[in-house]
PDB file of C-alpha atoms in Angstrom:
ATOM      1  CA  MET A   6     -36.741 -54.367 113.220  1.00  0.00           C
ATOM      2  CA  LEU A   7     -35.302 -50.598 114.191  1.00  0.00           C
ATOM      3  CA  SER A   8     -37.880 -49.412 110.859  1.00  0.00           C
ATOM      4  CA  ARG A   9     -40.984 -51.128 113.549  1.00  0.00           C
ATOM      5  CA  LEU A  10     -39.687 -50.144 117.038  1.00  0.00           C
ATOM      6  CA  LEU A  11     -39.679 -45.705 114.946  1.00  0.00           C
ATOM      7  CA  SER A  12     -42.675 -46.714 113.635  1.00  0.00           C
ATOM      8  CA  ASP A  13     -44.922 -48.253 116.383  1.00  0.00           C
ATOM      9  CA  THR A  14     -43.315 -45.219 118.634  1.00  0.00           C
ATOM     10  CA  VAL A  15     -44.620 -42.097 116.046  1.00  0.00           C
ATOM     11  CA  VAL A  16     -46.660 -39.189 117.914  1.00  0.00           C
ATOM     12  CA  PRO A  17     -48.413 -37.895 114.957  1.00  0.00           C
ATOM     13  CA  VAL A  18     -50.870 -34.915 117.297  1.00  0.00           C
ATOM     14  CA  LEU A  19     -48.660 -33.895 120.353  1.00  0.00           C
ATOM     15  CA  PHE A  20     -50.856 -32.307 122.169  1.00  0.00           C
ATOM     16  CA  HIS A  21     -53.067 -28.960 121.379  1.00  0.00           C
ATOM     17  CA  ILE A  22     -53.486 -25.114 122.328  1.00  0.00           C
ATOM     18  CA  GLY A  23     -57.046 -24.306 122.868  1.00  0.00           C
ATOM     19  CA  PRO A  24     -58.321 -26.087 119.008  1.00  0.00           C
ATOM     20  CA  VAL A  25     -54.820 -25.282 117.624  1.00  0.00           C
ATOM     21  CA  LYS A  26     -53.215 -29.077 117.319  1.00  0.00           C
ATOM     22  CA  VAL A  27     -49.531 -29.089 117.575  1.00  0.00           C
ATOM     23  CA  TYR A  28     -48.299 -31.895 115.273  1.00  0.00           C
ATOM     24  CA  SER A  29     -44.864 -33.683 115.663  1.00  0.00           C
ATOM     25  CA  TYR A  30     -43.522 -33.076 112.455  1.00  0.00           C
ATOM     26  CA  GLY A  31     -43.868 -29.486 112.604  1.00  0.00           C
ATOM     27  CA  LEU A  32     -42.564 -29.065 115.859  1.00  0.00           C
ATOM     28  CA  THR A  33     -39.563 -31.261 114.513  1.00  0.00           C
ATOM     29  CA  MET A  34     -39.218 -28.846 111.394  1.00  0.00           C
ATOM     30  CA  GLY A  35     -38.980 -25.488 114.098  1.00  0.00           C
ATOM     31  CA  ILE A  36     -36.454 -27.231 116.461  1.00  0.00           C
ATOM     32  CA  ALA A  37     -34.326 -27.963 113.117  1.00  0.00           C
ATOM     33  CA  PHE A  38     -34.394 -24.643 111.559  1.00  0.00           C
ATOM     34  CA  LEU A  39     -33.914 -22.533 115.282  1.00  0.00           C
ATOM     35  CA  ILE A  40     -30.759 -24.356 115.639  1.00  0.00           C
ATOM     36  CA  ALA A  41     -29.841 -23.929 112.059  1.00  0.00           C
ATOM     37  CA  ASN A  42     -30.423 -20.274 111.987  1.00  0.00           C
ATOM     38  CA  TYR A  43     -28.126 -20.504 115.154  1.00  0.00           C
ATOM     39  CA  VAL A  44     -24.957 -22.172 113.737  1.00  0.00           C
ATOM     40  CA  LEU A  45     -25.410 -19.959 110.389  1.00  0.00           C
ATOM     41  CA  ILE A  46     -25.352 -16.845 112.689  1.00  0.00           C
ATOM     42  CA  LYS A  47     -21.971 -18.160 114.492  1.00  0.00           C
ATOM     43  CA  GLU A  48     -20.871 -18.566 111.096  1.00  0.00           C
ATOM     44  CA  PHE A  49     -21.556 -15.869 109.173  1.00  0.00           C
ATOM     45  CA  LYS A  50     -20.063 -13.600 112.553  1.00  0.00           C
ATOM     46  CA  ARG A  51     -17.324 -15.355 112.327  1.00  0.00           C
ATOM     47  CA  ARG A  52     -16.475 -14.394 108.580  1.00  0.00           C
ATOM     48  CA  GLY A  53     -18.191 -10.794 110.052  1.00  0.00           C
ATOM     49  CA  PHE A  54     -21.109 -11.143 108.175  1.00  0.00           C
ATOM     50  CA  GLY A  55     -24.354  -9.603 110.335  1.00  0.00           C
ATOM     51  CA  ALA A  56     -26.322 -11.841 112.835  1.00  0.00           C
ATOM     52  CA  ASP A  57     -29.640 -10.104 110.434  1.00  0.00           C
ATOM     53  CA  PHE A  58     -28.371 -11.158 107.076  1.00  0.00           C
ATOM     54  CA  ALA A  59     -27.810 -14.864 108.994  1.00  0.00           C
ATOM     55  CA  ASN A  60     -31.739 -14.623 109.707  1.00  0.00           C
ATOM     56  CA  GLN A  61     -32.724 -13.671 106.246  1.00  0.00           C
ATOM     57  CA  VAL A  62     -31.267 -16.672 104.383  1.00  0.00           C
ATOM     58  CA  THR A  63     -32.763 -18.976 107.226  1.00  0.00           C
ATOM     59  CA  ILE A  64     -36.408 -17.231 107.026  1.00  0.00           C
ATOM     60  CA  LEU A  65     -35.442 -18.092 103.112  1.00  0.00           C
ATOM     61  CA  ALA A  66     -34.563 -21.194 102.840  1.00  0.00           C
ATOM     62  CA  VAL A  67     -37.853 -22.156 105.007  1.00  0.00           C
ATOM     63  CA  ILE A  68     -40.254 -20.802 102.565  1.00  0.00           C
ATOM     64  CA  LEU A  69     -38.485 -22.228  99.482  1.00  0.00           C
ATOM     65  CA  GLY A  70     -37.561 -25.916 101.090  1.00  0.00           C
ATOM     66  CA  LEU A  71     -41.899 -26.002 102.352  1.00  0.00           C
ATOM     67  CA  ALA A  72     -42.483 -24.270  98.595  1.00  0.00           C
ATOM     68  CA  GLY A  73     -40.458 -26.621  97.104  1.00  0.00           C
ATOM     69  CA  SER A  74     -41.319 -29.744  98.480  1.00  0.00           C
ATOM     70  CA  ARG A  75     -45.193 -28.214  97.153  1.00  0.00           C
ATOM     71  CA  ILE A  76     -43.836 -28.867  94.297  1.00  0.00           C
ATOM     72  CA  LEU A  77     -42.778 -31.572  93.803  1.00  0.00           C
ATOM     73  CA  SER A  78     -44.923 -33.427  95.921  1.00  0.00           C
ATOM     74  CA  LEU A  79     -47.741 -32.655  92.618  1.00  0.00           C
ATOM     75  CA  ILE A  80     -44.674 -33.898  91.056  1.00  0.00           C
ATOM     76  CA  GLU A  81     -44.921 -36.739  92.702  1.00  0.00           C
ATOM     77  CA  ASN A  82     -48.511 -37.404  92.379  1.00  0.00           C
ATOM     78  CA  TRP A  83     -49.446 -35.666  89.181  1.00  0.00           C
ATOM     79  CA  GLY A  84     -52.520 -37.520  87.791  1.00  0.00           C
ATOM     80  CA  ASP A  85     -54.344 -36.888  90.569  1.00  0.00           C
ATOM     81  CA  PHE A  86     -52.909 -32.830  90.548  1.00  0.00           C
ATOM     82  CA  LEU A  87     -54.317 -33.164  86.404  1.00  0.00           C
ATOM     83  CA  LYS A  88     -57.425 -34.271  87.563  1.00  0.00           C
ATOM     84  CA  ASP A  89     -58.202 -31.984  90.902  1.00  0.00           C
ATOM     85  CA  PRO A  90     -55.766 -29.396  90.457  1.00  0.00           C
ATOM     86  CA  ILE A  91     -57.533 -26.911  92.672  1.00  0.00           C
ATOM     87  CA  SER A  92     -57.803 -29.221  96.021  1.00  0.00           C
ATOM     88  CA  MET A  93     -54.051 -30.683  94.905  1.00  0.00           C
ATOM     89  CA  ALA A  94     -52.790 -26.953  95.039  1.00  0.00           C
ATOM     90  CA  PHE A  95     -54.524 -26.101  98.423  1.00  0.00           C
ATOM     91  CA  ALA A  96     -54.642 -29.400  99.836  1.00  0.00           C
ATOM     92  CA  THR A  97     -54.720 -28.859 104.221  1.00  0.00           C
ATOM     93  CA  GLY A  98     -53.469 -32.044 105.067  1.00  0.00           C
ATOM     94  CA  GLY A  99     -49.461 -31.686 104.696  1.00  0.00           C
ATOM     95  CA  LEU A 100     -47.191 -30.040 102.913  1.00  0.00           C
TER      96      LEU A 100
END
C-alpha cells in the first residue's frame, strides 16, 4: 500500500530554470551530500581535523559514488553494454 502511494506521488521533474530541468532525484542527492558534509565538518572539528579536509572527503565521495554507481549499472546491464559500449557508457539518461 505504501509503495503504491509513494510511486503515484513521485514527480521526476520538479521545475525548470530556463532550459535546465531540476530533477527530484538529483536535488535529493545534492541535499543529502550537503547535510552529510555539514555533519562531517562538525565531527572533524570535534576530532581536531580541519573543515577543508571534510570538504575534500565529501567531494571525493560524490565523485567516486557517482562513478561507482555508473560502473555497477554497466555491470548489471552487461549484455546491452557488450552490444553498444559507447552509448551505454556515455548515455545521457540516468546515472
